[in-house]
C-alpha cells in the first residue's frame, strides 16, 4: 500500500507516541496533521517533525465535537481527503479503584473513549465518502489485554477502544477501511504530565496521595520503548493491515494465558447448532454491503 501523498490525522500527535506515529507517517511520504490540546506541545512537535508544508498543527480538545469537525474541515482545506485517522490522545489515572471519584472516571473515559468516539463519528463518514480507502488506528494499551492492578479506569477504557476496532474491522474491511488496535507496553512519553490538561470542573481526584507516592518511587523511563520505535511499529501495522498492533515480548505470556483461559471457558461439551450460527451471521450482515 502506497501512503505517499495521502493524509493522516493524529490526535495527541504533539507528544510521545502520537508524535512517534506522526514521524513515521511523515517518513512514509504522508501529509500529517497533529491535533493536540497543548499549544506548547504543538510548537515543539512542529519543530521536531521539520516537515514543512507536509505538516499541519491544529489545536484540538478531542472531547469537543464542534472543534473536531472544524479541525477536519481545516485538514481537508489544506490537504484534501483524510485517509488515516489515529485516535491516540489519552490521559491516565492510576490507583486503587475504591479511591476513584466520578471526576476521575469522567475525565479519563471522556478523553480516551469519548475522544475516540468523536474521532470516529467525525472522520469515518468523510473517509467512506471519498472512496479512496483508509485506515483507523486507535491507541489502546497492552493493559487492555493483560490487565494489571490499579488501572481499572484506564484499562477498561482501552479495552473499549480495542473492541471498537474489533467490531468495525469486519464491517468496514470490504469498503476499503481497515481498523487496527495499537496496544503498546510502556513507552517514553509525557503521560505523567497529563493532569495539566485536566479540566477544572473534573479536578476532584481520589488519587492525589497515590500520585505523590508514585512520583517519589523512581523513574523507569529508560526501560521503555522510544516513540520512534513504536511509531515504526504502527507504520508496519498499517502497511500489513494488522488488526492487533502489539509490542513488547514481555507480555507474550500474559496475552497467551488470557487467550487460553477464555478458550477453556467456552462450553465445548455442548453441541454446536449450525442454524444458530447461520442466523447470527445473517442478523449481523451490513445492509450497506
Ligand atoms: P503524552 O502525554 O506524551 O501524549 C499525549 C498527547 O495527548 C499530549 O500531547 C497531550 O497534550 C494530548 N492530549 C491530552 N488530552 C487531550 C485532549 N483532550 N485532546 C487532545 N489532545 C490531548 O502521552 P503518551 O504516553 O504518548 O500517550 C499517547 C497514547 O498512548 C494515550 O492514549 C495513552 O493512553 C497511550 N499509551 C501510552 C503508553 C505509555 O507507556 N506511554 C502505553 C500504552 C498506551
XYZ file of C-alpha atoms and ligand atoms in Angstrom:
333
model
C 0.000 0.000 0.000
C 1.454 3.332 -1.023
C 0.969 6.063 1.545
C 2.826 8.753 -0.385
C 0.816 11.938 -0.805
C -2.037 10.671 1.375
C -3.164 12.413 4.555
C -3.108 11.345 8.198
C -4.734 12.901 11.261
C -3.156 12.027 14.612
C -4.824 13.121 17.855
C -2.465 13.744 20.721
C 0.057 13.913 17.901
C 2.275 16.532 19.504
C 3.940 14.356 22.149
C 5.083 10.842 22.944
C 3.506 8.010 20.995
C 1.398 10.262 18.759
C 4.474 12.233 17.765
C 6.331 8.992 17.067
C 3.479 7.851 14.823
C 3.360 11.256 13.100
C 7.109 10.999 12.438
C 6.801 7.536 10.914
C 3.851 8.514 8.698
C 5.644 11.660 7.565
C 8.670 9.499 6.757
C 6.399 7.296 4.638
C 5.578 10.319 2.486
C 2.263 11.320 4.026
C 0.859 14.728 4.838
C 0.362 14.663 8.597
C -1.904 16.680 10.860
C -1.046 16.665 14.521
C -4.023 17.634 16.665
C -3.396 18.343 20.322
C -4.868 20.195 23.280
C -1.461 21.663 24.236
C -0.103 24.527 22.149
C 3.393 24.184 23.687
C 3.470 20.525 22.605
C 2.292 21.506 19.107
C 5.017 24.151 18.787
C 7.846 21.838 19.808
C 6.458 18.950 17.735
C 6.309 21.040 14.560
C 9.978 21.940 15.101
C 10.905 18.305 15.773
C 8.992 16.963 12.755
C 10.527 19.587 10.472
C 8.130 18.557 7.712
C 7.485 21.974 6.187
C 4.294 22.082 4.168
C 3.547 18.402 4.823
C 2.722 19.077 8.482
C -0.330 20.862 9.855
C -0.697 21.533 13.584
C -4.191 22.117 14.944
C -5.274 22.877 18.462
C -7.941 20.346 19.395
C -9.540 19.057 22.557
C -10.828 15.652 21.411
C -13.770 15.891 23.807
C -15.078 18.946 21.890
C -17.185 17.715 18.975
C -17.589 21.083 17.245
C -13.822 21.629 17.392
C -13.264 18.163 15.944
C -15.395 18.946 12.889
C -13.608 22.284 12.449
C -10.248 20.537 12.626
C -11.354 18.026 9.961
C -12.511 20.894 7.727
C -9.162 22.650 8.165
C -7.258 19.487 7.200
C -9.402 18.915 4.107
C -8.946 22.568 3.098
C -5.166 22.148 3.246
C -4.559 18.536 2.190
C -7.889 17.410 0.669
C -9.130 13.921 1.688
C -8.166 12.356 5.007
C -7.051 8.698 4.726
C -5.641 7.716 8.099
C -7.166 8.596 11.467
C -5.109 7.800 14.554
C -7.186 8.179 17.722
C -4.262 8.449 20.074
C -4.878 11.298 22.554
C -5.052 9.834 26.013
C -4.700 10.519 29.717
C -4.416 8.269 32.749
C -5.086 7.929 36.429
C -3.561 5.094 38.421
C -4.529 3.854 41.852
C -6.932 1.700 43.843
C -10.390 1.516 42.270
C -12.178 2.344 45.508
C -10.490 5.761 45.633
C -11.756 6.831 42.199
C -14.137 9.780 42.114
C -16.769 10.312 39.440
C -14.472 13.051 38.100
C -11.600 10.536 37.750
C -13.851 8.254 35.714
C -15.365 11.071 33.661
C -12.047 12.692 32.751
C -10.252 9.534 31.627
C -13.256 7.979 29.898
C -14.138 11.346 28.338
C -10.747 11.734 26.661
C -9.761 8.113 25.996
C -13.142 6.695 24.995
C -15.237 9.792 24.265
C -12.418 11.364 22.237
C -12.133 8.182 20.179
C -15.884 8.122 19.589
C -15.710 11.745 18.456
C -12.897 10.881 16.068
C -14.855 8.013 14.561
C -18.135 9.910 14.197
C -16.354 12.922 12.705
C -13.987 11.146 10.352
C -15.483 7.810 9.289
C -18.227 9.268 7.058
C -15.636 11.532 5.410
C -13.270 8.615 4.780
C -16.058 6.442 3.349
C -17.385 9.319 1.221
C -14.166 9.882 -0.726
C -13.883 6.187 -1.523
C -10.078 6.185 -1.753
C -9.774 3.797 1.187
C -8.414 4.481 4.597
C -7.224 3.235 7.936
C -8.338 3.898 11.513
C -5.896 3.161 14.307
C -6.794 3.532 17.967
C -4.030 3.686 20.531
C -5.233 1.303 23.221
C -2.705 -0.353 25.517
C -1.257 -3.721 26.424
C -3.135 -3.184 29.695
C -6.390 -3.665 27.756
C -5.287 -7.241 27.000
C -3.243 -8.166 30.041
C -4.925 -6.394 32.924
C -2.706 -5.112 35.696
C -3.997 -3.939 39.062
C -4.700 -0.289 39.907
C -5.657 0.709 36.372
C -9.368 -0.148 36.236
C -10.465 3.146 34.668
C -7.596 3.364 32.203
C -7.535 -0.286 31.150
C -11.302 -0.677 30.777
C -11.362 2.415 28.545
C -8.536 0.948 26.467
C -10.472 -2.337 26.221
C -13.422 -0.314 24.897
C -11.414 1.237 22.062
C -9.842 -2.138 21.248
C -13.341 -3.563 20.975
C -14.393 -0.681 18.706
C -11.636 -1.654 16.281
C -12.537 -5.355 16.507
C -16.195 -4.588 15.773
C -15.557 -2.089 12.993
C -12.950 -4.160 11.199
C -15.238 -6.785 9.587
C -17.859 -4.130 8.959
C -15.568 -1.798 7.019
C -12.878 -4.003 5.509
C -14.714 -4.686 2.259
C -15.291 -0.956 1.841
C -11.589 -0.264 1.950
C -11.285 0.990 5.502
C -9.020 -1.053 7.765
C -9.232 -0.835 11.555
C -6.381 -1.555 13.947
C -5.954 -1.561 17.702
C -2.488 -0.463 18.741
C -1.685 -1.959 22.141
C 1.781 -0.955 23.304
C 3.537 -1.710 26.555
C 5.357 1.152 28.266
C 6.697 3.915 26.024
C 8.772 7.022 26.807
C 6.337 9.940 26.853
C 4.881 12.844 28.825
C 1.798 10.985 30.037
C 2.814 11.546 33.673
C 2.103 15.242 32.936
C -1.435 14.552 31.746
C -3.117 16.155 34.783
C -2.038 19.560 33.430
C -4.797 19.311 30.837
C -7.430 18.089 33.297
C -10.461 20.432 33.189
C -11.201 22.425 36.373
C -14.727 21.026 36.600
C -13.260 17.485 36.778
C -10.443 18.358 39.204
C -11.776 16.335 42.130
C -9.497 13.293 42.310
C -9.139 10.433 44.724
C -5.559 9.826 43.613
C -3.607 12.844 44.936
C -1.779 10.718 47.533
C -1.240 7.793 45.147
C 0.248 10.220 42.585
C 2.671 11.686 45.132
C 3.800 8.251 46.249
C 4.343 7.115 42.659
C 6.224 10.288 41.721
C 8.717 9.626 44.518
C 9.033 5.954 43.555
C 11.703 6.487 40.873
C 11.815 6.945 37.127
C 11.967 3.881 34.916
C 11.584 5.678 31.589
C 14.946 4.362 30.308
C 13.445 0.849 30.289
C 10.600 1.844 27.967
C 10.452 1.784 24.160
C 11.032 5.076 22.361
C 8.375 6.973 20.446
C 10.325 6.322 17.253
C 10.301 2.550 17.847
C 6.557 2.426 18.400
C 5.918 4.865 15.550
C 7.677 2.460 13.179
C 5.690 -0.440 14.666
C 2.425 1.362 13.901
C 3.550 2.174 10.355
C 4.406 -1.514 9.843
C 0.991 -2.497 11.277
C -0.767 -0.135 8.879
C 1.215 -1.389 5.887
C 0.432 -5.012 6.845
C -3.275 -4.345 7.636
C -2.813 -5.810 11.130
C -5.848 -5.824 13.430
C -3.724 -6.067 16.571
C -0.582 -3.981 16.512
C 1.288 -5.161 19.590
C 4.750 -4.517 21.028
C 6.827 -5.808 23.952
C 7.615 -9.544 24.135
C 7.449 -9.225 27.934
C 3.656 -9.500 27.624
C 3.571 -12.638 25.467
C 2.890 -14.977 28.385
C 0.076 -12.761 29.652
C -1.555 -12.496 26.220
C -1.331 -16.293 25.780
C -2.699 -17.037 29.241
C -5.691 -14.766 28.679
C -6.473 -16.420 25.333
C -6.094 -19.868 26.870
C -8.312 -19.008 29.841
C -11.063 -17.784 27.502
C -10.708 -20.801 25.224
C -11.017 -23.118 28.210
C -14.157 -21.312 29.422
C -16.226 -21.944 26.272
C -18.937 -24.635 26.744
C -17.382 -27.107 24.316
C -19.205 -30.057 25.932
C -22.482 -28.806 24.386
C -23.070 -29.433 20.653
C -22.935 -26.504 18.208
C -26.169 -25.585 16.461
C -25.446 -24.725 12.781
C -28.818 -22.946 12.428
C -27.906 -20.622 15.300
C -24.584 -19.804 13.620
C -26.281 -19.019 10.286
C -28.961 -16.843 11.883
C -26.316 -14.960 13.780
C -24.306 -14.316 10.629
C -27.431 -13.098 8.798
C -28.606 -10.766 11.549
C -25.289 -9.000 11.715
C -24.661 -8.613 7.983
C -24.188 -4.977 6.995
C -27.060 -3.949 4.675
C -24.729 -1.360 3.110
C -22.534 -4.089 1.585
P 1.774 12.032 26.045
O 1.198 12.786 27.185
O 3.232 12.145 25.800
O 0.991 12.391 24.712
C -0.399 12.533 24.696
C -0.765 13.824 23.999
O -2.193 13.912 24.011
C -0.229 15.066 24.695
O 0.429 15.932 23.786
C -1.482 15.725 25.263
O -1.394 17.151 25.276
C -2.545 15.237 24.315
N -3.888 15.290 24.887
C -4.280 15.009 26.150
N -5.586 15.251 26.300
C -6.041 15.665 25.098
C -7.294 16.063 24.617
N -8.371 16.116 25.415
N -7.413 16.439 23.326
C -6.325 16.440 22.504
N -5.101 16.090 22.914
C -4.957 15.701 24.198
O 1.368 10.515 26.339
P 1.559 9.146 25.516
O 2.058 8.165 26.500
O 2.290 9.359 24.272
O 0.041 8.790 25.222
C -0.494 8.595 23.927
C -1.470 7.441 23.979
O -0.755 6.241 24.240
C -2.510 7.555 25.068
O -3.760 7.146 24.554
C -2.011 6.604 26.117
O -3.048 6.131 26.914
C -1.409 5.515 25.252
N -0.455 4.617 25.872
C 0.687 5.094 26.452
C 1.602 4.216 26.968
C 2.875 4.690 27.582
O 3.572 3.896 28.209
N 3.255 5.938 27.432
C 1.409 2.758 26.936
C 0.164 2.368 26.303
C -0.706 3.270 25.781
